[in-house]
Amino acid sequence: MTDELQLPRHTRGKRPHFFEDPAVDQMMSVVLAMAAEVSVLYDRVDAMQRLMDEKGSLSRAELEAYQPDEAAAAERQARREAYLQRIFRVVRREAGTFSTEEAETYTAEVEAELSPGS
Amino acid sequence: MASAPHHDLKLGTTLDETARQDFVATLRGFVLNDMAGDMSQVYEQDVKPRATREMGHEPATASEVHKAMRPNLTFKMYSSMRVNTQEMVWDSVREAVQREVPVWRPRLKQAGAKGPGTLHLNPDLEIPRSVSAIDVHLLPGNYDSEHGPEDASQGVWFDHGSAVFYMGLLGPDQGDIGRSISTFIKTKYPDFSPDKILDLGCTIGQNTLPWAQTYPDAEVHAIDVGAPVLRYAHARANALGVGVHWHQMNASSLDFEDETFDVVWSSMFWHEVPIKDIRKAFKEAYRVLKPGGLMLHMELPPNSTLSAYDGFYLDWDSWYNMEPFYKSFRDQDPKALCVEAGFPADGFAQYVVPSVNWFGEEATKQAVDEQGKFDQNTGRFANGISWYSFGAWKPE
Ligand SMILES: C[S@@+](CC[C@H](N)C(=O)[O-])C[C@H]1O[C@@H](n2cnc3c(N)ncnc32)[C@H](O)[C@@H]1O
């Protein structure tokens, strides 16, 4: 038997927060952790498909030991990058926003319609 | 993608752990390239004009940019994602370290015992609070926590975490900084052939080994205050067949004799050290250097060489990444630090060195003829990086 090793899971001190409600900061952490798990699942499914294509069958041991070759690794990496662009599309909007007079007028009209005085 | 360490002390990782690490490395690339690009665009297009109107002048310092950015949504998203990514870097390897290290402890011991390097720990050394009391860049347990007798886990954790952290930017052994800069110095000063080299704050020796490889005839020593990182540095170097002498010592009070070394080197060290200790350590570096020797430090470029925005961008770590000494170091004048330590002003040198791993060795060698240019990629962990370094020659 070997000695158990327990590594700390958290850092000492306060976690920085950026949003008015600290719950939003925690939600960001959960969303990112979930995003990671989806990517992990995707890579696993991808490994299954590639092994099936190659061998026509699938064993757990082979799956767990799967190592992509260079071409497969590049495809999987491209998939991860495209995946991030998809899930964070809205986050990147700020920097790319441009407007037209019509779009601004439309927004103003909607806001006027909804404002309490109207 | 993450690039796992290449030596026989590599941890075994499961299919899912590897996928998680690859995700985190890719996410870091997204945050540091795409999100960082968005943030500077938003600054130019919205935040700067507004702040200029409100203050009556353009934000002139890193702090003024920081205050203006703080309420901005893109800043918040960037920052939140960066903090999370940093935590995820360490978390993505934690379970593997926990599972594997107890199993291969004997292997670690063996690698340590077989040489060619040597290890000198000092259990009586007082660990500075700047290391023992905080978790720098959010690694739980930092460089010095021990989880059992002769434990090296924090070193193993650091090695495998940094493979994720650097997204492959620093090459398979994470040694690009030491490799680029030692290659640059050897090319620029072909007649300078150091017999003895010292590395300060070496951690696990990622940027120590390249000096031993660039100058194979030199005797290389490296110091750090953390015992677990040194144990692992020693085993790792032996596993890679590179002989280095590792010592547990404080850079502010070295046990070496006067005039011992031809080169005193460090990489990414000073920004983690309180300024009063930096001053002492520079004096120590001067003392242990031979006449004609070179003190050289790779660091983040000082705020004075950067625009207010780029200063803000690098200062981010001092506010949000548990790097309490980072900004006070970057606000120093590097030349003044050297002169204060005893070096003559005309011995001061600084170099901007293109990364070997990114640009190739030829580009790094060619850079010796150019006057180092600072740009937004200097010292910034993203595509197209070049390294900032500064130091001074001790008079003959
Ligand atoms: C960011 S790491 C350096 C990284 C390393 N040089 C590299 O290039 O990979 C900072 C290191 O400095 C060490 N350290 C901090 N204060 C120190 C001191 N006063 N004397 C010696 N080492 C110190 C820490 O234990 C830690 O390992």
XYZ file of C-alpha atoms and ligand atoms in Angstrom:
541
model
C 0.000 0.000 0.000
C 1.060 3.540 -0.642
C 0.323 6.565 1.503
C -2.709 8.549 0.487
C -2.020 12.011 -0.826
C -4.524 14.817 -0.221
C -3.852 18.015 -2.122
C -5.693 21.196 -1.182
C -8.582 22.060 -3.458
C -8.846 25.776 -2.667
C -6.479 28.678 -2.296
C -6.037 30.702 0.869
C -7.602 34.164 0.871
C -10.611 35.726 -0.855
C -11.533 34.942 -4.417
C -11.714 38.090 -6.543
C -15.169 38.957 -7.830
C -16.186 41.193 -10.694
C -19.974 41.338 -10.841
C -22.349 43.286 -8.581
C -23.882 40.056 -7.342
C -21.252 37.484 -6.302
C -23.692 34.779 -7.363
C -22.921 35.765 -10.960
C -19.225 35.097 -10.341
C -20.074 31.672 -8.984
C -22.358 30.971 -11.936
C -19.514 31.868 -14.326
C -17.366 29.263 -12.576
C -20.063 26.641 -12.883
C -20.677 27.472 -16.557
C -16.973 27.204 -17.366
C -16.645 23.925 -15.481
C -19.653 22.585 -17.393
C -18.168 23.804 -20.669
C -15.052 21.803 -19.829
C -17.075 18.674 -19.120
C -18.960 18.953 -22.418
C -15.643 19.204 -24.228
C -14.371 16.165 -22.324
C -17.450 14.223 -23.414
C -17.021 15.354 -26.986
C -13.417 14.161 -27.052
C -14.527 10.812 -25.644
C -17.240 10.368 -28.268
C -14.749 11.396 -30.935
C -12.289 8.770 -29.660
C -15.022 6.114 -29.793
C -15.922 6.999 -33.348
C -12.336 6.950 -34.520
C -11.648 3.582 -32.899
C -14.832 2.153 -34.402
C -13.841 3.438 -37.842
C -10.408 1.965 -37.487
C -11.161 -1.360 -35.869
C -14.876 -1.974 -36.282
C -15.137 -2.740 -32.567
C -14.557 -1.023 -29.276
C -13.080 -2.173 -25.985
C -12.995 -0.112 -22.824
C -9.262 -0.630 -22.408
C -8.552 0.608 -25.927
C -10.784 3.596 -25.434
C -9.156 4.636 -22.166
C -5.723 4.315 -23.748
C -6.649 6.210 -26.926
C -4.006 8.643 -28.193
C -4.857 10.693 -31.280
C -2.294 10.782 -34.075
C -1.158 14.166 -35.319
C -3.966 14.620 -37.833
C -6.650 13.584 -35.350
C -5.126 15.821 -32.667
C -5.287 18.801 -35.044
C -8.930 18.088 -35.900
C -9.840 17.741 -32.242
C -8.043 20.998 -31.447
C -9.874 22.829 -34.245
C -13.121 21.461 -32.827
C -12.290 22.863 -29.363
C -11.489 26.268 -30.784
C -14.677 26.438 -32.835
C -16.632 25.253 -29.797
C -15.327 28.168 -27.703
C -16.239 30.658 -30.427
C -19.760 29.207 -30.455
C -20.447 29.177 -26.734
C -18.909 32.606 -26.114
C -20.420 34.266 -29.189
C -22.430 36.704 -27.126
C -19.471 37.634 -24.924
C -17.542 38.770 -27.993
C -20.360 40.982 -29.234
C -19.325 44.160 -27.361
C -16.070 44.550 -29.235
C -17.591 43.969 -32.633
C -20.726 46.052 -32.247
C -21.425 48.658 -34.838
C -24.748 50.317 -35.418
C -26.935 52.058 -37.976
C -29.364 54.892 -37.511
C -32.279 52.548 -38.196
C -31.139 50.092 -35.552
C -30.772 52.869 -32.978
C -34.210 54.295 -33.800
C -35.743 50.880 -33.443
C -34.123 50.349 -30.012
C -35.299 53.790 -28.889
C -38.855 53.033 -30.004
C -38.956 49.751 -28.119
C -37.570 51.384 -24.990
C -40.117 54.206 -25.224
C -42.950 51.698 -25.594
C -41.821 49.919 -22.438
C -40.979 52.942 -20.317
C -43.383 53.519 -17.393
C -44.599 56.935 -18.646
C -45.975 55.684 -21.968
C -3.226 22.255 -26.481
C -1.486 21.337 -23.310
C 1.936 19.805 -23.857
C 2.805 17.180 -21.281
C 6.310 17.127 -19.818
C 8.708 14.889 -21.773
C 10.680 12.825 -19.290
C 10.122 9.586 -17.468
C 8.596 11.301 -14.448
C 5.572 12.133 -16.539
C 2.279 11.489 -14.752
C -0.130 9.005 -16.222
C -3.345 10.820 -17.085
C -6.688 9.326 -18.030
C -8.496 9.966 -21.309
C -10.807 12.474 -19.595
C -8.050 14.234 -17.673
C -6.119 14.791 -20.881
C -9.252 16.136 -22.556
C -9.879 18.466 -19.602
C -6.318 19.776 -19.757
C -6.576 20.306 -23.501
C -9.795 22.225 -22.968
C -8.272 24.457 -20.293
C -5.214 25.208 -22.442
C -7.502 26.092 -25.353
C -9.674 28.247 -23.117
C -6.570 30.096 -21.941
C -5.614 30.719 -25.558
C -9.105 32.069 -26.197
C -8.987 34.370 -23.171
C -5.436 35.638 -23.751
C -5.754 36.118 -27.507
C -9.416 36.683 -28.492
C -10.828 38.125 -25.276
C -7.728 40.235 -24.647
C -8.022 41.597 -28.199
C -11.684 42.451 -27.612
C -10.829 44.176 -24.380
C -8.258 46.471 -25.959
C -10.703 47.286 -28.766
C -13.443 48.118 -26.275
C -10.964 50.287 -24.409
C -10.099 52.291 -27.524
C -13.633 52.582 -28.784
C -15.679 53.162 -25.611
C -13.764 53.314 -22.369
C -10.943 55.680 -23.280
C -13.139 58.371 -24.911
C -15.515 58.312 -21.936
C -12.730 58.409 -19.325
C -11.049 61.237 -21.239
C -14.258 63.253 -21.172
C -14.769 62.627 -17.467
C -11.186 63.216 -16.322
C -10.323 65.966 -18.769
C -7.286 64.016 -19.987
C -6.505 60.606 -21.442
C -5.826 57.881 -18.846
C -2.092 58.310 -18.331
C -1.169 55.475 -15.960
C -1.914 51.781 -15.604
C -4.011 52.571 -12.505
C -6.132 55.148 -14.318
C -6.830 52.636 -17.089
C -7.703 50.011 -14.474
C -10.234 52.332 -12.761
C -11.821 53.231 -16.080
C -12.047 49.572 -17.144
C -13.368 48.130 -13.917
C -17.111 48.781 -14.616
C -16.854 47.606 -18.244
C -18.627 44.368 -19.137
C -15.885 43.024 -21.412
C -13.349 43.642 -18.640
C -15.542 41.750 -16.189
C -16.012 38.803 -18.497
C -12.316 38.691 -19.411
C -11.304 38.900 -15.762
C -13.791 36.359 -14.530
C -12.773 33.929 -17.252
C -9.093 34.469 -16.526
C -9.442 33.807 -12.812
C -11.464 30.687 -13.505
C -9.041 29.479 -16.139
C -6.159 29.943 -13.713
C -7.933 27.852 -11.088
C -8.841 25.251 -13.714
C -5.192 24.958 -14.814
C -4.202 23.584 -11.410
C -7.438 21.708 -10.867
C -7.102 19.890 -14.214
C -3.973 18.076 -12.966
C -4.713 17.854 -9.243
C -6.378 14.437 -9.318
C -3.635 12.888 -11.432
C -0.953 14.154 -9.023
C -2.927 12.878 -6.086
C -3.376 9.441 -7.621
C 0.032 8.915 -9.218
C 2.593 10.519 -6.939
C 2.152 8.055 -4.046
C 2.655 5.221 -6.529
C 5.809 6.555 -8.133
C 7.472 8.034 -5.058
C 10.185 5.337 -5.253
C 10.853 6.295 -8.882
C 11.298 9.901 -7.813
C 13.724 8.861 -5.122
C 15.684 6.746 -7.547
C 15.943 9.522 -10.069
C 17.120 11.792 -7.276
C 19.785 9.366 -6.084
C 21.306 8.452 -9.421
C 22.873 11.838 -10.305
C 24.523 13.604 -12.127
C 23.116 16.498 -10.037
C 23.169 17.038 -6.267
C 20.559 18.277 -3.800
C 21.240 20.342 -0.667
C 18.231 21.035 1.523
C 18.336 23.178 4.633
C 15.494 22.300 7.006
C 16.429 25.245 9.241
C 15.914 27.835 6.543
C 13.209 30.300 7.461
C 10.708 30.448 4.587
C 9.735 34.074 3.835
C 6.054 34.888 4.447
C 5.867 36.018 0.808
C 6.057 32.283 -0.002
C 4.712 30.488 3.090
C 1.590 32.586 3.676
C -0.024 32.860 0.215
C -0.925 30.796 -2.837
C 0.882 32.632 -5.619
C -0.940 32.555 -8.972
C -3.623 30.489 -7.271
C -1.734 27.215 -6.881
C -3.197 25.759 -3.667
C -0.266 25.042 -1.336
C 2.212 27.198 -3.292
C 5.880 26.173 -3.718
C 6.555 25.065 -0.182
C 3.707 22.951 1.267
C 4.718 19.425 2.173
C 2.105 16.682 2.355
C 4.319 14.034 3.927
C 7.993 13.239 4.507
C 10.341 14.105 1.608
C 7.334 15.228 -0.375
C 7.734 16.681 -3.871
C 4.048 16.914 -4.838
C 3.908 20.684 -5.212
C 6.790 20.455 -7.682
C 5.072 17.733 -9.684
C 1.851 19.744 -9.622
C 3.682 22.860 -10.802
C 5.360 21.034 -13.710
C 2.212 19.426 -15.042
C 0.096 22.519 -14.391
C 2.524 24.755 -16.212
C 2.337 22.468 -19.243
C -1.365 23.404 -19.389
C -0.712 27.036 -18.440
C 1.784 27.754 -21.216
C -0.445 26.184 -23.902
C 2.667 24.696 -25.532
C 4.176 28.201 -25.984
C 7.347 27.285 -24.094
C 8.112 23.999 -25.786
C 7.793 20.469 -24.403
C 10.141 21.110 -21.453
C 8.712 24.604 -20.708
C 12.291 25.853 -21.038
C 11.869 28.448 -23.769
C 12.836 31.434 -21.634
C 16.159 29.970 -20.522
C 16.774 28.527 -23.974
C 16.019 31.744 -25.900
C 18.028 33.992 -23.621
C 21.060 31.725 -23.142
C 21.181 31.173 -26.928
C 20.983 34.912 -27.450
C 23.807 35.644 -24.978
C 26.064 32.932 -26.395
C 25.555 34.285 -29.921
C 25.966 37.916 -28.959
C 29.046 37.360 -26.773
C 30.899 34.436 -28.386
C 34.028 35.047 -26.277
C 32.166 35.009 -22.978
C 32.377 31.465 -21.641
C 31.080 31.127 -18.103
C 32.559 28.453 -15.812
C 29.953 28.829 -13.095
C 26.320 29.820 -13.421
C 23.763 30.504 -10.665
C 19.964 30.552 -11.057
C 17.899 32.394 -8.410
C 14.342 31.278 -7.579
C 14.622 28.269 -9.886
C 11.407 26.437 -8.829
C 11.602 23.101 -10.711
C 14.458 24.197 -12.971
C 12.544 24.580 -16.217
C 14.696 27.572 -17.144
C 17.843 26.394 -15.358
C 18.487 23.352 -17.524
C 18.722 25.272 -20.824
C 21.727 27.199 -19.428
C 23.467 23.919 -18.624
C 22.658 22.751 -22.154
C 23.831 25.972 -23.841
C 27.060 25.997 -21.804
C 27.748 22.267 -21.294
C 31.148 22.885 -19.679
C 29.780 25.201 -16.996
C 28.981 24.153 -13.423
C 25.387 25.161 -12.776
C 23.893 25.898 -9.359
C 20.293 26.830 -8.618
C 18.560 28.008 -5.461
C 15.023 28.268 -4.173
C 13.380 28.455 -0.738
C 10.862 25.679 -1.466
C 11.965 22.135 -0.572
C 9.281 20.255 -2.560
C 10.057 22.108 -5.782
C 13.794 21.499 -5.326
C 13.322 17.771 -4.696
C 11.389 17.520 -7.896
C 13.780 19.814 -9.818
C 16.613 17.486 -8.834
C 14.797 14.310 -9.862
C 13.555 15.884 -13.090
C 17.001 17.141 -14.118
C 18.526 13.730 -13.429
C 15.756 12.050 -15.406
C 16.680 14.355 -18.292
C 20.381 13.653 -17.745
C 21.354 17.247 -16.925
C 23.644 17.867 -13.947
C 22.706 20.815 -11.742
C 23.422 21.479 -8.051
C 20.249 22.445 -6.211
C 20.303 24.379 -2.923
C 17.585 25.461 -0.529
C 18.615 29.073 0.082
C 17.181 32.550 0.260
C 18.280 34.850 -2.590
C 18.513 37.730 -0.106
C 21.192 35.942 1.883
C 23.285 33.514 -0.172
C 25.717 31.046 1.362
C 28.150 31.301 -1.575
C 31.574 32.959 -1.345
C 32.258 36.359 -2.907
C 33.125 36.281 -6.628
C 32.026 32.701 -7.310
C 29.893 32.971 -10.472
C 30.292 34.263 -14.037
C 26.548 34.470 -14.555
C 23.792 35.119 -12.026
C 20.527 34.442 -13.807
C 16.852 34.381 -12.874
C 13.591 34.037 -14.714
C 10.169 35.325 -13.660
C 11.452 35.641 -10.127
C 11.451 39.257 -8.881
C 7.773 39.959 -9.398
C 7.087 37.462 -6.605
C 9.519 39.054 -4.126
C 8.888 42.045 -1.796
C 10.889 45.074 -2.847
C 13.056 45.199 0.289
C 14.159 41.604 -0.347
C 14.804 42.404 -4.017
C 17.231 45.142 -3.008
C 19.124 42.761 -0.703
C 19.176 40.026 -3.334
C 20.593 42.346 -6.017
C 23.429 43.235 -3.613
C 23.982 39.531 -3.037
C 24.070 38.913 -6.775
C 26.728 41.623 -7.126
C 28.734 40.112 -4.295
C 28.808 36.531 -5.617
C 29.546 37.635 -9.188
C 33.143 37.507 -10.465
C 34.599 40.656 -12.023
C 33.572 40.637 -15.689
C 30.511 38.545 -14.822
C 26.951 39.104 -15.965
C 23.817 39.413 -13.852
C 20.783 38.810 -16.073
C 17.083 38.564 -15.238
C 14.169 37.689 -17.433
C 11.131 39.540 -16.169
C 7.978 41.307 -17.193
C 8.847 44.588 -18.858
C 8.699 47.595 -16.505
C 5.672 49.875 -16.640
C 7.861 52.777 -17.793
C 8.489 51.042 -21.144
C 4.813 50.385 -21.851
C 1.746 52.393 -22.743
C -0.746 53.015 -19.927
C -3.001 50.347 -21.419
C -0.278 47.685 -21.757
C 0.840 48.461 -18.198
C -2.730 47.926 -17.020
C -2.895 44.683 -18.980
C 0.197 43.247 -17.254
C -0.736 44.691 -13.843
C -3.943 42.652 -13.958
C -2.113 39.790 -12.239
C -1.169 41.908 -9.256
C -4.835 42.640 -8.555
C -6.489 39.347 -9.358
C -3.956 36.532 -9.494
C -2.529 36.535 -5.952
C 0.648 38.318 -7.005
C 0.951 40.972 -4.273
C 4.527 42.038 -5.177
C 4.142 42.123 -8.925
C 3.164 45.737 -9.424
C 5.677 47.210 -6.994
C 8.415 45.404 -8.907
C 7.146 46.530 -12.304
C 6.985 50.129 -11.106
C 10.760 50.055 -10.416
C 13.391 51.358 -12.773
C 15.500 48.263 -13.590
C 18.638 50.314 -14.133
C 18.281 52.059 -10.761
C 17.970 48.659 -9.054
C 21.260 47.534 -10.614
C 23.092 50.753 -9.800
C 21.855 50.679 -6.204
C 23.304 47.176 -5.874
C 26.754 48.391 -6.877
C 26.865 47.977 -10.656
C 28.142 50.912 -12.723
C 25.426 52.674 -14.758
C 27.270 51.968 -18.006
C 27.283 48.250 -17.179
C 23.478 48.136 -17.436
C 22.088 46.003 -20.264
C 18.635 45.061 -21.459
C 17.589 42.725 -24.229
C 14.312 41.911 -25.948
C 14.747 38.354 -27.178
C 12.393 36.628 -29.639
C 11.179 33.249 -28.383
C 13.057 30.298 -29.926
C 9.993 28.133 -29.655
C 7.773 30.613 -31.483
C 10.131 32.170 -34.052
C 12.863 29.510 -34.389
C 16.489 29.590 -33.294
C 17.704 31.572 -36.324
C 15.405 34.506 -35.554
C 16.624 34.538 -31.966
C 20.261 34.540 -33.105
C 19.641 37.287 -35.643
C 18.128 39.502 -32.993
C 21.598 40.058 -31.480
C 22.274 42.771 -34.064
C 19.085 44.672 -33.429
C 18.384 47.177 -30.747
C 15.704 45.487 -28.639
C 12.266 46.845 -29.467
C 9.448 46.864 -26.945
C 6.066 46.135 -28.346
C 2.773 44.826 -27.066
C 4.027 41.232 -27.352
C 7.018 41.822 -25.088
C 6.695 39.619 -22.051
C 3.088 38.818 -22.800
C 2.027 35.177 -22.775
C 0.329 35.009 -26.130
C 1.185 34.241 -29.722
C 4.365 35.895 -31.036
C 6.053 36.424 -27.676
C 9.494 37.869 -27.077
C 11.224 37.927 -23.701
C 12.369 40.983 -21.802
C 15.562 40.708 -19.816
C 17.790 43.152 -18.009
C 20.873 43.147 -15.853
C 24.405 44.443 -15.632
C 28.049 43.540 -16.155
C 30.317 43.698 -13.142
C 33.506 45.642 -14.008
C 36.702 43.638 -14.618
C 7.641 32.229 -10.417
S 8.710 31.167 -9.609
C 10.148 31.176 -10.646
C 10.024 30.365 -11.879
C 11.297 29.762 -12.398
N 12.453 30.614 -12.243
C 11.101 29.427 -13.845
O 11.673 30.094 -14.697
O 10.357 28.486 -14.143
C 9.299 31.957 -8.151
C 10.151 31.052 -7.256
O 10.885 31.863 -6.350
C 10.974 31.208 -5.108
N 11.292 32.236 -4.111
C 10.496 33.212 -3.625
N 11.178 34.014 -2.764
C 12.448 33.542 -2.731
C 13.633 33.954 -2.070
N 13.637 35.030 -1.268
N 14.769 33.255 -2.280
C 14.772 32.168 -3.108
N 13.689 31.735 -3.767
C 12.538 32.410 -3.578
C 9.632 30.539 -4.952
O 9.706 29.465 -4.033
C 9.365 30.100 -6.395
O 9.817 28.792 -6.619
